[in-house]
PDB file of N, CA and C in Angstrom:
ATOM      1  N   UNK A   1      -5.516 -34.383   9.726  1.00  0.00           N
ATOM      2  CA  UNK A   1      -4.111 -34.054   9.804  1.00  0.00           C
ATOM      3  C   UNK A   1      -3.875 -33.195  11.037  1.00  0.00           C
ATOM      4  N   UNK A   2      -2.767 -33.559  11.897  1.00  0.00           N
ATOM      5  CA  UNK A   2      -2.752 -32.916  13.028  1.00  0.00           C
ATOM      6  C   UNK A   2      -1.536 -31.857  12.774  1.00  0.00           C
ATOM      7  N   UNK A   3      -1.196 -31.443  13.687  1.00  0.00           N
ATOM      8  CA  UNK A   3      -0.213 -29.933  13.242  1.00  0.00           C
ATOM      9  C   UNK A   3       0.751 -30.448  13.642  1.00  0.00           C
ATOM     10  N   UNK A   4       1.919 -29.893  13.174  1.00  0.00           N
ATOM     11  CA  UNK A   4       3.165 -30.237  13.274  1.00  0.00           C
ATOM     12  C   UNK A   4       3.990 -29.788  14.947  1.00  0.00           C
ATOM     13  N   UNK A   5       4.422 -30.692  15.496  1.00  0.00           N
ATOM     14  CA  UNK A   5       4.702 -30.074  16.880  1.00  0.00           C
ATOM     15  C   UNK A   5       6.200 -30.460  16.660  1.00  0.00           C
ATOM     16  N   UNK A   6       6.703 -31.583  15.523  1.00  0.00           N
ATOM     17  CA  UNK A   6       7.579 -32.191  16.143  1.00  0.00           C
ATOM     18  C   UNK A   6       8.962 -31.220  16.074  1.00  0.00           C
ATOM     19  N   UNK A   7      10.370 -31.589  16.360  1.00  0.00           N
ATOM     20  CA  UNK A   7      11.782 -31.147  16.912  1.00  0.00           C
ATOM     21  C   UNK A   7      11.648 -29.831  15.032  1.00  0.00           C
ATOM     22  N   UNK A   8      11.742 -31.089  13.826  1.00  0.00           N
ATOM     23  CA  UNK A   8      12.128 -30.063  12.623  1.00  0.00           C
ATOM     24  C   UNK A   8      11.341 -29.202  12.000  1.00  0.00           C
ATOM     25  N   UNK A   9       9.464 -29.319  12.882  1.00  0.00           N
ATOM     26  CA  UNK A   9       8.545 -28.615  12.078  1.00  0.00           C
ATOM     27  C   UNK A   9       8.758 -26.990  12.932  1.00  0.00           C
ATOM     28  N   UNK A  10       9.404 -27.071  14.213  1.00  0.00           N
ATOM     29  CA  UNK A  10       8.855 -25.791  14.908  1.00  0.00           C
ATOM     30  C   UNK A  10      10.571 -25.431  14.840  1.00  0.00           C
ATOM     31  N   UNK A  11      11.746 -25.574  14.247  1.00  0.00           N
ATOM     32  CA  UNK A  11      13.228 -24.950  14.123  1.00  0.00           C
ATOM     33  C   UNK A  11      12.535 -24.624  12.247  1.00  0.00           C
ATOM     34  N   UNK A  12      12.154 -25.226  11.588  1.00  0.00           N
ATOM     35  CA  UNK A  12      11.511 -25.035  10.458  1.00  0.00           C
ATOM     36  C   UNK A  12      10.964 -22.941  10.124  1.00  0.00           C
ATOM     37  N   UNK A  13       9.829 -23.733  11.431  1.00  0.00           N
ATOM     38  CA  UNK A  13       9.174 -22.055  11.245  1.00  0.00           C
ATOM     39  C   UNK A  13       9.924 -21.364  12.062  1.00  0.00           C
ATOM     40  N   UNK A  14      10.479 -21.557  12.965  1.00  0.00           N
ATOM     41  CA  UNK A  14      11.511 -20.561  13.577  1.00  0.00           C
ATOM     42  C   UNK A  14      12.509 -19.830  12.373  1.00  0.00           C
ATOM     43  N   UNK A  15      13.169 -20.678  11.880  1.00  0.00           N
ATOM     44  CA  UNK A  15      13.796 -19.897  10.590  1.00  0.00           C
ATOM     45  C   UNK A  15      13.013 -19.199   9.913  1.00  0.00           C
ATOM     46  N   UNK A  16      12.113 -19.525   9.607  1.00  0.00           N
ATOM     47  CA  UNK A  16      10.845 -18.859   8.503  1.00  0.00           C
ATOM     48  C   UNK A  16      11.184 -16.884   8.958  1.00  0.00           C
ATOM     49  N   UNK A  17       9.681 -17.122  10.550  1.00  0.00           N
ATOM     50  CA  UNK A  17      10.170 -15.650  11.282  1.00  0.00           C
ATOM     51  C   UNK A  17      11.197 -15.164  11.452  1.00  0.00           C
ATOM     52  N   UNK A  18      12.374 -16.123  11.020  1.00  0.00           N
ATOM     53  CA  UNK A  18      13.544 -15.361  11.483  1.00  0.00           C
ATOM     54  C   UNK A  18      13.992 -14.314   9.641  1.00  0.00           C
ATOM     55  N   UNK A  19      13.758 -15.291   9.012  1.00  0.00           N
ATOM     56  CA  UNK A  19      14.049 -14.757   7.606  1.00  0.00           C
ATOM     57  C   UNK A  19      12.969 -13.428   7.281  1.00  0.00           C
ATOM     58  N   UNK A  20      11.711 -13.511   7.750  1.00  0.00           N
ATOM     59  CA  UNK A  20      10.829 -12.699   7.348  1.00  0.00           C
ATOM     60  C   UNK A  20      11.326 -11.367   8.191  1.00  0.00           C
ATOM     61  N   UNK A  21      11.677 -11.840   9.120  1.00  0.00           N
ATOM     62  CA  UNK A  21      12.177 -10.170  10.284  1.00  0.00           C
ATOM     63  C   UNK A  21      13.081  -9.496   9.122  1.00  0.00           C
ATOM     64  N   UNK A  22      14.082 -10.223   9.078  1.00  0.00           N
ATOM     65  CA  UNK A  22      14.951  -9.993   8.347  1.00  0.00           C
ATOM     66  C   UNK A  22      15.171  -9.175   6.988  1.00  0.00           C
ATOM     67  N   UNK A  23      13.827  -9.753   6.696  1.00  0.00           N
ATOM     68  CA  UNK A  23      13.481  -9.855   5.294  1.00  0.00           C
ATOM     69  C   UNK A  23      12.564  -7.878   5.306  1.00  0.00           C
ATOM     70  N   UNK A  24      12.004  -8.045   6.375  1.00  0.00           N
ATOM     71  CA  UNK A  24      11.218  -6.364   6.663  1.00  0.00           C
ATOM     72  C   UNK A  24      12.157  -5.815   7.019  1.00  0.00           C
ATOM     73  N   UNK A  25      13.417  -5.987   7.551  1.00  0.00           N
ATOM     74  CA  UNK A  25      14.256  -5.327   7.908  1.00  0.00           C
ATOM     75  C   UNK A  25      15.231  -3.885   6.340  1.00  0.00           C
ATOM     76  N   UNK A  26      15.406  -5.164   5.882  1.00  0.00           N
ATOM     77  CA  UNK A  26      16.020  -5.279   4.613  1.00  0.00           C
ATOM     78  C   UNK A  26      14.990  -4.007   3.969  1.00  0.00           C
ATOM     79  N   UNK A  27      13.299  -4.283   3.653  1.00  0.00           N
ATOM     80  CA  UNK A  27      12.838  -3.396   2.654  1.00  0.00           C
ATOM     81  C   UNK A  27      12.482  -2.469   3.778  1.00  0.00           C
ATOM     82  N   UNK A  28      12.527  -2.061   4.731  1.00  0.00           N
ATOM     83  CA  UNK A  28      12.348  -0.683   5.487  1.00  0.00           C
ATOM     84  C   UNK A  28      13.461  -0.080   5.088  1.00  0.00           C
ATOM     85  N   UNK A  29      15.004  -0.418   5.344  1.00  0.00           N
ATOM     86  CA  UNK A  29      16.289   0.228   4.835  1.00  0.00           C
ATOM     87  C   UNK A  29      16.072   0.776   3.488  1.00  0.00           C
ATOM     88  N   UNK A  30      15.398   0.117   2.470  1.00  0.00           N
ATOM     89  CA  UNK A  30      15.165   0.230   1.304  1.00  0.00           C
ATOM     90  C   UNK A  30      14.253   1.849   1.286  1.00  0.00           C
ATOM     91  N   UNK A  31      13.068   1.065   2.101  1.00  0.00           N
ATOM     92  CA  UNK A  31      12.329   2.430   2.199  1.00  0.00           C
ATOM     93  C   UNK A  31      12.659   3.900   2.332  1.00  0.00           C
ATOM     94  N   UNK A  32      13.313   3.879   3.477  1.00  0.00           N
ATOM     95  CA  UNK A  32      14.544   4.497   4.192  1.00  0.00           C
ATOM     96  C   UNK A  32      15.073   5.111   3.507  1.00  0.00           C
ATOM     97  N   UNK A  33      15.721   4.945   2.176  1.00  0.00           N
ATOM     98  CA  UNK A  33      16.737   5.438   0.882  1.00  0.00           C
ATOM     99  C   UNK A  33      15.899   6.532   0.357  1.00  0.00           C
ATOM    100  N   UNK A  34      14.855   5.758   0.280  1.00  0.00           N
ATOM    101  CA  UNK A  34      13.960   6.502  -0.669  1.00  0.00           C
ATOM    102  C   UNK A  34      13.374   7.938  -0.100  1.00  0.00           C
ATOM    103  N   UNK A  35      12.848   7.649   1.215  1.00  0.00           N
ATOM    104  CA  UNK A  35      12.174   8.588   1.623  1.00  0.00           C
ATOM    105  C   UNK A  35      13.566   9.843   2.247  1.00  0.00           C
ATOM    106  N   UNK A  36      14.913   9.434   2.291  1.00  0.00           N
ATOM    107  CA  UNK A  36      15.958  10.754   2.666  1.00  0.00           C
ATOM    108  C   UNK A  36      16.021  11.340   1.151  1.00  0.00           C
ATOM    109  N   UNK A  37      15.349  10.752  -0.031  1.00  0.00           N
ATOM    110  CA  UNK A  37      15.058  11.613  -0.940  1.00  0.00           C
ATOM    111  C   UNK A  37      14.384  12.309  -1.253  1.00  0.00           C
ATOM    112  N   UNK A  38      13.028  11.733  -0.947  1.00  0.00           N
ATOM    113  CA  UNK A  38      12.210  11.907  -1.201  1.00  0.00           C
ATOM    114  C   UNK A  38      11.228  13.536  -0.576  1.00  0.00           C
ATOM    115  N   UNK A  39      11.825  13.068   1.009  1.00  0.00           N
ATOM    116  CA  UNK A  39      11.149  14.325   1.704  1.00  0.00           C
ATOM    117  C   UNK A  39      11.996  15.956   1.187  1.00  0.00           C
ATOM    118  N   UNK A  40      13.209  15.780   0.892  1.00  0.00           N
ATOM    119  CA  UNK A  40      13.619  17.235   0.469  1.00  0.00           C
ATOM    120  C   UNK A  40      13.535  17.596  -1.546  1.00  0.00           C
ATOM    121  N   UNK A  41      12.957  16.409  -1.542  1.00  0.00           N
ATOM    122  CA  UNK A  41      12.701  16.959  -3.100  1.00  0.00           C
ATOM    123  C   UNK A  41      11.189  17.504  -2.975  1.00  0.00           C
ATOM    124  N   UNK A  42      10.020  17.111  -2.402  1.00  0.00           N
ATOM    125  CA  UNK A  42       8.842  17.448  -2.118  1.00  0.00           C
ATOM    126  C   UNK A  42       9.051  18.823  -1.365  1.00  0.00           C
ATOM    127  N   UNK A  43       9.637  18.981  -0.215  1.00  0.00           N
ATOM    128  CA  UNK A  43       9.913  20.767  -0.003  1.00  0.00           C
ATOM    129  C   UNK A  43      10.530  21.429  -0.944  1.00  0.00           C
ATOM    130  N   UNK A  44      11.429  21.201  -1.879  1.00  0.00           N
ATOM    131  CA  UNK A  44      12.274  21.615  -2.591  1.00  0.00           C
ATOM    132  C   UNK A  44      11.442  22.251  -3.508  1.00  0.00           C
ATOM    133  N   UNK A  45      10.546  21.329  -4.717  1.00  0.00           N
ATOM    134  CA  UNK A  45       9.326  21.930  -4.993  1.00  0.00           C
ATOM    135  C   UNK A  45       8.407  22.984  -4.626  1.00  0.00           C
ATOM    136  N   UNK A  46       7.743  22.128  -3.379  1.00  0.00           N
ATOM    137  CA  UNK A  46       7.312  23.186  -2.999  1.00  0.00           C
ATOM    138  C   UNK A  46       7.595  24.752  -2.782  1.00  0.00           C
ATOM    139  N   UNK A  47       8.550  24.850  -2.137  1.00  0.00           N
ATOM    140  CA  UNK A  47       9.252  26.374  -2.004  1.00  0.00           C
ATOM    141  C   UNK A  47       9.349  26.701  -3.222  1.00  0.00           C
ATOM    142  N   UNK A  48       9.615  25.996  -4.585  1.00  0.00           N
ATOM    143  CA  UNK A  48       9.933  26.797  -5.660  1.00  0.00           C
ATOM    144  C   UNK A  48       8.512  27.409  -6.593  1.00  0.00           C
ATOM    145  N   UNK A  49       7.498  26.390  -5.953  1.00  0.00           N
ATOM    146  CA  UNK A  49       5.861  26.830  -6.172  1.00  0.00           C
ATOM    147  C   UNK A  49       5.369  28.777  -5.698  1.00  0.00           C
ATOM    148  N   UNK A  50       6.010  28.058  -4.095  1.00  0.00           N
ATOM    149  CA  UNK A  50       5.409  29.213  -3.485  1.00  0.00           C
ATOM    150  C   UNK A  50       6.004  30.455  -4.152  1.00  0.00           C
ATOM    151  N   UNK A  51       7.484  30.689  -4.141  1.00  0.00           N
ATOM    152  CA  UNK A  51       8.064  31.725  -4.585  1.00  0.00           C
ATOM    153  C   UNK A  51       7.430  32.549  -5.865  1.00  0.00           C
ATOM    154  N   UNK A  52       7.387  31.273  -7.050  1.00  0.00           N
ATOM    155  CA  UNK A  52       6.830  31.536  -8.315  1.00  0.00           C
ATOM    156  C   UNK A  52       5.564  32.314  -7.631  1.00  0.00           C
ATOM    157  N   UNK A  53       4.734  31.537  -7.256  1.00  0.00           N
ATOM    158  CA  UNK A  53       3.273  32.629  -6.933  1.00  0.00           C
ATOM    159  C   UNK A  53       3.345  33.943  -6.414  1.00  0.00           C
ATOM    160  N   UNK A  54       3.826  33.997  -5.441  1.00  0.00           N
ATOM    161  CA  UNK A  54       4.670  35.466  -4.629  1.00  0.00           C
ATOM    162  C   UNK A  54       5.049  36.054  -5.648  1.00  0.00           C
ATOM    163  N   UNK A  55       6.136  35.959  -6.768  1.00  0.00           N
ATOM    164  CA  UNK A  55       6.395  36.237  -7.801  1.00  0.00           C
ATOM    165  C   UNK A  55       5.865  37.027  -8.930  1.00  0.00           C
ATOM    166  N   UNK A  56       4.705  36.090  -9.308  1.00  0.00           N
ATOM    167  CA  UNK A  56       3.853  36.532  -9.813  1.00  0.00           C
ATOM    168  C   UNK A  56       2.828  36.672  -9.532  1.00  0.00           C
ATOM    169  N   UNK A  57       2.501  36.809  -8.717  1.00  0.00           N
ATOM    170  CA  UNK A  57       1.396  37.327  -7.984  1.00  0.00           C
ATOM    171  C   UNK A  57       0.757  39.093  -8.062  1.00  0.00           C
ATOM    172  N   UNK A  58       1.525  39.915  -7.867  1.00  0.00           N
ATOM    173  CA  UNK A  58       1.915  41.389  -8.529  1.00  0.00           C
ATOM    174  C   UNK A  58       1.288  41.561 -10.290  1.00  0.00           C
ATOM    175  N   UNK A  59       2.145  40.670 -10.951  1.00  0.00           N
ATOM    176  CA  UNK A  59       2.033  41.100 -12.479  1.00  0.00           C
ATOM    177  C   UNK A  59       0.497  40.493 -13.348  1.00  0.00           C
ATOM    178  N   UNK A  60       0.506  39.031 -12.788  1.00  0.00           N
ATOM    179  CA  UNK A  60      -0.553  37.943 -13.324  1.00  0.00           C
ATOM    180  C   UNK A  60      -1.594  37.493 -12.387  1.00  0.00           C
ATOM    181  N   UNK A  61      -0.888  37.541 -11.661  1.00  0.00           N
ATOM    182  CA  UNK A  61      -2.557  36.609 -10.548  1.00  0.00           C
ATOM    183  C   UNK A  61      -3.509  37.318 -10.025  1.00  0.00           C
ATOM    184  N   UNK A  62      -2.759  38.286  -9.524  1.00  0.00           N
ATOM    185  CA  UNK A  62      -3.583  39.540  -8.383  1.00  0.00           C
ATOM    186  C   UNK A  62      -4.496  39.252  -7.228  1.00  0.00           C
ATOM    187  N   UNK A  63      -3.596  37.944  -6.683  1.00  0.00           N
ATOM    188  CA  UNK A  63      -4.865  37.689  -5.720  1.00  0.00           C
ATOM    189  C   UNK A  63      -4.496  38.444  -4.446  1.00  0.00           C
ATOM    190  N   UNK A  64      -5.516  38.787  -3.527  1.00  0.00           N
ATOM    191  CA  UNK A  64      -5.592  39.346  -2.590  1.00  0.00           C
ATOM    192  C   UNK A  64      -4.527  38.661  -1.417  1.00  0.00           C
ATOM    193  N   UNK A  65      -4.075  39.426  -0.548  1.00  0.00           N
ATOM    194  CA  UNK A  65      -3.632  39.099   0.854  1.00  0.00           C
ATOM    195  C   UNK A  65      -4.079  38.046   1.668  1.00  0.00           C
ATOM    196  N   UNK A  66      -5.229  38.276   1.725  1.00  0.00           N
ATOM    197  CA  UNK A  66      -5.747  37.126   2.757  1.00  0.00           C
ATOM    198  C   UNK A  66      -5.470  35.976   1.898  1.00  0.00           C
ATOM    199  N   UNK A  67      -5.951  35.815   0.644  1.00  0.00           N
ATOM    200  CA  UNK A  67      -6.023  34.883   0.104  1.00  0.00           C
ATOM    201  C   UNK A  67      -4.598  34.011  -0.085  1.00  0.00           C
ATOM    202  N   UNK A  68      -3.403  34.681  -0.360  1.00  0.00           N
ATOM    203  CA  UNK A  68      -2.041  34.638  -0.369  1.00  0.00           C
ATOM    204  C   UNK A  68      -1.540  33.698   1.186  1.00  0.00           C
ATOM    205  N   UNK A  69      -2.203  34.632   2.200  1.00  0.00           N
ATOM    206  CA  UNK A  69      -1.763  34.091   3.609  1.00  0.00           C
ATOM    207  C   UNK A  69      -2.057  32.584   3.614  1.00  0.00           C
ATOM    208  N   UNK A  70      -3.566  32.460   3.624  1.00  0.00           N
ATOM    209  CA  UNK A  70      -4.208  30.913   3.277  1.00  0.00           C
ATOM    210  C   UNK A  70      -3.736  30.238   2.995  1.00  0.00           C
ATOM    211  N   UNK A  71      -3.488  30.766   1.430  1.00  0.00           N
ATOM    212  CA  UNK A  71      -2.351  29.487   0.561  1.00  0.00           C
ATOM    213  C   UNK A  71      -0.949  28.595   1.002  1.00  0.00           C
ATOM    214  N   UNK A  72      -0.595  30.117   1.454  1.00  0.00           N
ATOM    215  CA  UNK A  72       1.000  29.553   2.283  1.00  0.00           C
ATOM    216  C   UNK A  72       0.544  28.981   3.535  1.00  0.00           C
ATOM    217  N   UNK A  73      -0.353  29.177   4.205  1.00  0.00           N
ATOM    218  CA  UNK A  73      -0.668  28.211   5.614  1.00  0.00           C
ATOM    219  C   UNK A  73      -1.081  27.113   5.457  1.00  0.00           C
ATOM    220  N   UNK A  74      -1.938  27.210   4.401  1.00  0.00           N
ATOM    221  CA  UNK A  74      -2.355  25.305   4.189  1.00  0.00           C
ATOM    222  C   UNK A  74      -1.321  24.580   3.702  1.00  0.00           C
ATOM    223  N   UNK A  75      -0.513  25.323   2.721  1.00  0.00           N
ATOM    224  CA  UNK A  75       0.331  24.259   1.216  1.00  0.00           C
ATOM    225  C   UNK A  75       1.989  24.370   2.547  1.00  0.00           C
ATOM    226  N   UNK A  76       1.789  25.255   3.441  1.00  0.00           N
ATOM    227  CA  UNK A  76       3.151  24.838   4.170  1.00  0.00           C
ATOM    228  C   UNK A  76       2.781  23.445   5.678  1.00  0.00           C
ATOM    229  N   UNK A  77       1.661  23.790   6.347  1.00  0.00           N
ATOM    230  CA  UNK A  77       1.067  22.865   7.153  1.00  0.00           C
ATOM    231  C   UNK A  77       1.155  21.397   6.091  1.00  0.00           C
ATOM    232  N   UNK A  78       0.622  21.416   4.577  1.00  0.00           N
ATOM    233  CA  UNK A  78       0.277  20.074   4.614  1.00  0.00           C
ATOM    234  C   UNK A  78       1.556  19.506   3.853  1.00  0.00           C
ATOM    235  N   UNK A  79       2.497  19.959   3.661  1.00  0.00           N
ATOM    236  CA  UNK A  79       3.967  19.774   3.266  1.00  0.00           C
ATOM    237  C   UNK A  79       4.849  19.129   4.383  1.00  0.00           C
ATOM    238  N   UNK A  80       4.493  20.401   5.486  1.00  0.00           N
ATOM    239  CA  UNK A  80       5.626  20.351   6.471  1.00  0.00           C
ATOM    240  C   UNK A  80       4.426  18.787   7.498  1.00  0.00           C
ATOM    241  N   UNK A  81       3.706  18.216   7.638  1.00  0.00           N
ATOM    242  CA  UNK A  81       2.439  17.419   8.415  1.00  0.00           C
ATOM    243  C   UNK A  81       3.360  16.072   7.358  1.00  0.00           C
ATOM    244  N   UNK A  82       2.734  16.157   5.980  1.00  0.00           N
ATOM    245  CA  UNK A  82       3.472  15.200   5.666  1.00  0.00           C
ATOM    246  C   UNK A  82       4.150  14.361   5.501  1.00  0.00           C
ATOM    247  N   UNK A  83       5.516  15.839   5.584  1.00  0.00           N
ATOM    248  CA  UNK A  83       6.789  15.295   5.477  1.00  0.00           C
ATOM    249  C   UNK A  83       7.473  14.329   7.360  1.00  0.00           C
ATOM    250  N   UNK A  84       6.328  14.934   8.028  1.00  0.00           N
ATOM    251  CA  UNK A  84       6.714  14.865   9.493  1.00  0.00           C
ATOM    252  C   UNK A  84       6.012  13.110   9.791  1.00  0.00           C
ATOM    253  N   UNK A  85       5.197  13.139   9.113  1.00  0.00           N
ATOM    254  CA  UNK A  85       4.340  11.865   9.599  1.00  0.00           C
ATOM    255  C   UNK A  85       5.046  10.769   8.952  1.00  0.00           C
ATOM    256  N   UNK A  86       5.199  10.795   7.630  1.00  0.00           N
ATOM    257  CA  UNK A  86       6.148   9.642   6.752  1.00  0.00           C
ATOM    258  C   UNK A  86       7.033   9.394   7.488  1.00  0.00           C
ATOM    259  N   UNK A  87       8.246  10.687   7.671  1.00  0.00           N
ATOM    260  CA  UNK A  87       9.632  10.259   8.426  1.00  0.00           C
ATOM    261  C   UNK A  87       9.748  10.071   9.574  1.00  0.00           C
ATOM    262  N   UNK A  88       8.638  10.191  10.546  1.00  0.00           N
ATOM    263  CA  UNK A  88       8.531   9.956  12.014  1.00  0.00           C
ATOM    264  C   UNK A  88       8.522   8.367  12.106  1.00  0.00           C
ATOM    265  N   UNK A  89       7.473   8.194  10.964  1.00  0.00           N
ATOM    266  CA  UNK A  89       6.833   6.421  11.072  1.00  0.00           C
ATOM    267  C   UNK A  89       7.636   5.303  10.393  1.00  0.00           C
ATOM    268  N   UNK A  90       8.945   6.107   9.931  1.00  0.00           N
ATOM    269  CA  UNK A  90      10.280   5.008   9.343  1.00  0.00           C
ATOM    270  C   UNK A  90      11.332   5.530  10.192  1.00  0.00           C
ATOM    271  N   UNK A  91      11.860   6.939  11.134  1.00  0.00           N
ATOM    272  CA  UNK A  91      12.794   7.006  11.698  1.00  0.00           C
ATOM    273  C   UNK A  91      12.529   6.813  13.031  1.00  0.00           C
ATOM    274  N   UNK A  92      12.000   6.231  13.646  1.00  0.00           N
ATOM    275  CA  UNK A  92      11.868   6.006  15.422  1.00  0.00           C
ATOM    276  C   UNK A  92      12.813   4.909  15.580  1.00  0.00           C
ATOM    277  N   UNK A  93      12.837   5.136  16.568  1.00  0.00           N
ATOM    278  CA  UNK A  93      13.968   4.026  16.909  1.00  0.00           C
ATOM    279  C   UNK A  93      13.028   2.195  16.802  1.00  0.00           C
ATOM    280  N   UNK A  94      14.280   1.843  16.531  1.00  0.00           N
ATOM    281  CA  UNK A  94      13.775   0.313  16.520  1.00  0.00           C
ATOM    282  C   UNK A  94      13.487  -0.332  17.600  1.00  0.00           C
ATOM    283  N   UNK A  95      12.598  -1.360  17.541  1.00  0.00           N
ATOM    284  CA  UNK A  95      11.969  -2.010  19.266  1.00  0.00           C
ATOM    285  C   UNK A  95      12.738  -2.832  19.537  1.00  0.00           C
ATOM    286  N   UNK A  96      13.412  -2.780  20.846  1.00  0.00           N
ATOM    287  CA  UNK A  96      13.774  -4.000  21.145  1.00  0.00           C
ATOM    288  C   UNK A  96      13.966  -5.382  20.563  1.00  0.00           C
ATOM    289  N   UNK A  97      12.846  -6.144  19.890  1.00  0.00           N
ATOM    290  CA  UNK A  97      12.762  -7.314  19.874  1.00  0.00           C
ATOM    291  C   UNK A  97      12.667  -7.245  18.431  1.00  0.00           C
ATOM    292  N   UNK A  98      12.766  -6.127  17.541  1.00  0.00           N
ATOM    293  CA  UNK A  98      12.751  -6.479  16.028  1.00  0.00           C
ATOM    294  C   UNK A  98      13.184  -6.968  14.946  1.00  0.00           C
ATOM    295  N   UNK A  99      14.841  -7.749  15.897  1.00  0.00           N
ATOM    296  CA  UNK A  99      15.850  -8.312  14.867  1.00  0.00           C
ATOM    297  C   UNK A  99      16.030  -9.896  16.196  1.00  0.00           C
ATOM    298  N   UNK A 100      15.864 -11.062  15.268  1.00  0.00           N
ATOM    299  CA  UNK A 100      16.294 -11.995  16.142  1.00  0.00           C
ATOM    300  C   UNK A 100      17.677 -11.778  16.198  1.00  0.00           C
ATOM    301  N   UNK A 101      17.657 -12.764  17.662  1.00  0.00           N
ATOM    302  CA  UNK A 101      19.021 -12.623  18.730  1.00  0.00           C
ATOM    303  C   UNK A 101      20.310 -12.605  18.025  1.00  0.00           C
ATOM    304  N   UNK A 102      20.295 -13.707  16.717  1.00  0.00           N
ATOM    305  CA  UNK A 102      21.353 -13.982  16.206  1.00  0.00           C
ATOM    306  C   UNK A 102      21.608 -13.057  15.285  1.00  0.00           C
ATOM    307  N   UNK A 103      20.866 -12.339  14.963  1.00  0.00           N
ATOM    308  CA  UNK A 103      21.158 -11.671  13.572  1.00  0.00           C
ATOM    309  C   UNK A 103      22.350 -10.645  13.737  1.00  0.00           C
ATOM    310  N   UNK A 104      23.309 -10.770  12.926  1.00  0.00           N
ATOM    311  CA  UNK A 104      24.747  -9.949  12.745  1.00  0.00           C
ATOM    312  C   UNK A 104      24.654  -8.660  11.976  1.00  0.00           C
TER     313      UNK A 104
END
């Protein structure tokens, strides 16, 4: 069986890529929804973590200073790294060539 070259096999798959662009287009937007939720409910949390510990930290925990500093440098680095890498890698601008010509 030889491959299809002829006029309706290659307007065929042309539609195909054109639907599939389309089609990633569609669930990135989707994505998109999710993650303008997503990233301020994950800080939102967080800050309400840290506070609580600060909080109680004095009455129940008693952990030391240094140890306190740590906490907030790692749990804010890997919050704020996170939140930066997800929304960087869905909000950049779109390429040039990522929506065929026709698409409205």
């Amino acid at each position: 069986m030889g491959k299809r070259t002829g006029k309706y096999g290659r307007e065929k798959m042309s539609q195909l890529s054109k639907y599939a662009q389309i089609q990633k287009c569609l669930n990135d937007n989707k994505d998109r929804r999710w993650l303008t939720k997503w990233a301020p409910s994950v800080a939102s949390i967080w800050l309400i973590l840290v506070i609580s510990i600060l909080c109680l930290n004095n009455k129940y925990l008693c952990l030391s200073d240094e140890v306190l500093v740590r906490l907030l440098e790692t749990t804010t680095l890997n919050i704020l790294g996170l939140s930066v890498i997800v929304l960087k890698s869905y909000f950049l601008p779109a390429k040039k060539n990522n929506l065929p010509e026709d698409y409205d």
